[in-house]
C-alpha cells in the first residue's frame, strides 16, 4: 500500500460502512501498474447529509448554457431566489450588441416571475404569460428562454404550452426548458436539457454562412473573464471565421447558423458534448476536442485544427502565429516560473477545468496532485470509449435523450465539411482527436488523485497529507482553504481576473498564481490556539 492509498483509507475511516464503500468508488489514485483508467463512479447522487460542491439542473441550464446568450431574454419561472442568485454571478462576459432590431443590448437580460404562495396554490401559468408579453413589449428580444425551477415541476405548470401560445402571439421563438432543480443529480442534467432544446429548436433554422474560407464554431467556451475573446483574437488572425462561441458572448442569430460551419471545436466536453455529437449525427459536422488553457496545449490545439483543412497556407500561418505568440509570452512566463516551480496544487472545479489547467500549471512548473470534478461523467475521467458501458440509473433516465437521424437536405459527410477526401479524413482521424476525448486520467502522474464530488471533510484530510501550496476551487470552498491557512484561487470565476486562456491568458494566470503564492498573509495570521498553546483556554469574549 502506498502512502497516498493509506491516506485515503484514513480519510474514509470516519465514515459509516455504506458511506465508506460509496465514497471509495469515487476515487482513483493513479497507479503505475494500471494501463488504463480504473472505473470511477461519477454522475451519481450525492449521499444525503454530505455537503458537496454541486449545483442543480436549473443552474446548469440557465446559469451555464442558456443564460449567457445575449440577444435572448431568459425568464426564470420560480421563486425570486433562483433568479436573483443566478443573475450576473457567473463571469460570462458579452460585448454590447447594437445589431438587434429595436433595442440595443448592453447586458444579458434575465427576469423572474417571483412566484408567491398563491401561484404555488393556483398555478403560475398566467403570471408567466403576462411576463412574456411585458418582456416583448419593453425589450423586443429576438427570442426568449423560460427556465423552470423546482416548484414548477411540482405543481405541474405547463411551461411548454405557455411558450407555444406566446410564440403564436408574438411571432418569435419562446423556448421552455424543464430544468427543474431536482432533475438528475447536479447541474450536468441542466446542460443536457439545454443542449437538447437548442439542438432541436434553434440550430439549423438559419441560412446565413458567415463569409470566410474556414468557418468554425467553438462549443463549450463561456468567455469567463474574456477567455473566448482571446481565442477569437488568435483564431481570426490565423484566418478562421468564428461563427459562434457557444455560449460565451453568443447570439441567437449565430446559433441558428451553427450547422453551416465546417467544424465544431469542443473546449468544455462535459457541458456541450451532446450538441457536438448530435450535430455530427444530423449534419455530419466533425468535432475536435481542443484545450486552449496553457501554452503547449494551445499550440497543440491550433496545430490539430490547422490539419483539419489540408490547407498549406493555413498551416503556415498557424506556425507563424504560434511562434510569435509563444515568443511574446516566454520572458514573462520564465519570470513567474521562478516563483512557482515545484509548488503543488489541488483543483476542485466542475467538469473540465481540473483537467485543462493541468497543462497551464505545468507550463509554470507546478503540478495538480489532487484533481476533482464536481459533476463530470465517467467519460470525462476515463475517456469517451467507456460511454457504451455506462449504466443508466433512475436519475439519468429522468433526462430525455434525443435520437436524431441525418438531415435529408443538410447532411454531408465529415470529410466533405472539411473539403478533403474520405481517405484523407480517415488518416486524419488516426492522428488527432476528432470526435474523441481521452478524459483526465492520461494527464495525471503516478501517485496523483482523481476525486469525484469531493466534500469538506475529504478536502481537509487531503490537505493534511499533501500540504498543497494553492487550492483552486469555487467561492464555497475558497474559504475552507483560507481557514486552513492556504492560498486559494477561484477557478470558476477567476476572482475578477482573466482571461486565462490562450497566450495573454497564460501571463495573467501566472501573475495571479505568483501573487497568491507569494503573499505574506498566511504567515501573519496566528490562530488563537497557537497564541495560547491551549485551544480550550482561549477566551473568545
Ligand atoms: Fe464546463 Fe464551464 Fe466547467 Fe461547466 Fe460550471 Fe464554469 Fe466549471 Mo463553474 S461549463 S464544466 S458547469 S468549464 S460554471 S465555465 S467554472 S463549474 S469546470
Coordinates of C-alpha atoms in Angstrom, one line a residue, residues 10 28 45 57 107 136 139 146 189 194 197 209 271 287 322 364 386 414 423 487 494:
X10 CA -7.6 7.1 6.8
X28 CA -8.8 6.8 -8.2
X45 CA -26.4 11.0 -6.3
X57 CA -30.2 21.2 -13.0
X107 CA -26.2 43.1 -20.8
X136 CA -41.6 41.5 -25.6
X139 CA -37.2 44.7 -24.6
X146 CA -38.1 30.1 -20.0
X189 CA -28.6 17.4 -16.1
X194 CA -30.4 22.9 -22.6
X197 CA -33.6 22.2 -26.8
X209 CA -23.0 31.2 -43.5
X271 CA -21.4 20.7 -20.8
X287 CA -15.8 17.9 -33.9
X322 CA 2.3 30.0 -32.6
X364 CA 4.9 27.3 -14.9
X386 CA -16.4 4.0 -21.8
X414 CA -17.5 14.9 -42.3
X423 CA -9.1 8.6 -47.3
X487 CA -3.8 30.4 -0.6
X494 CA -11.1 33.8 -11.7

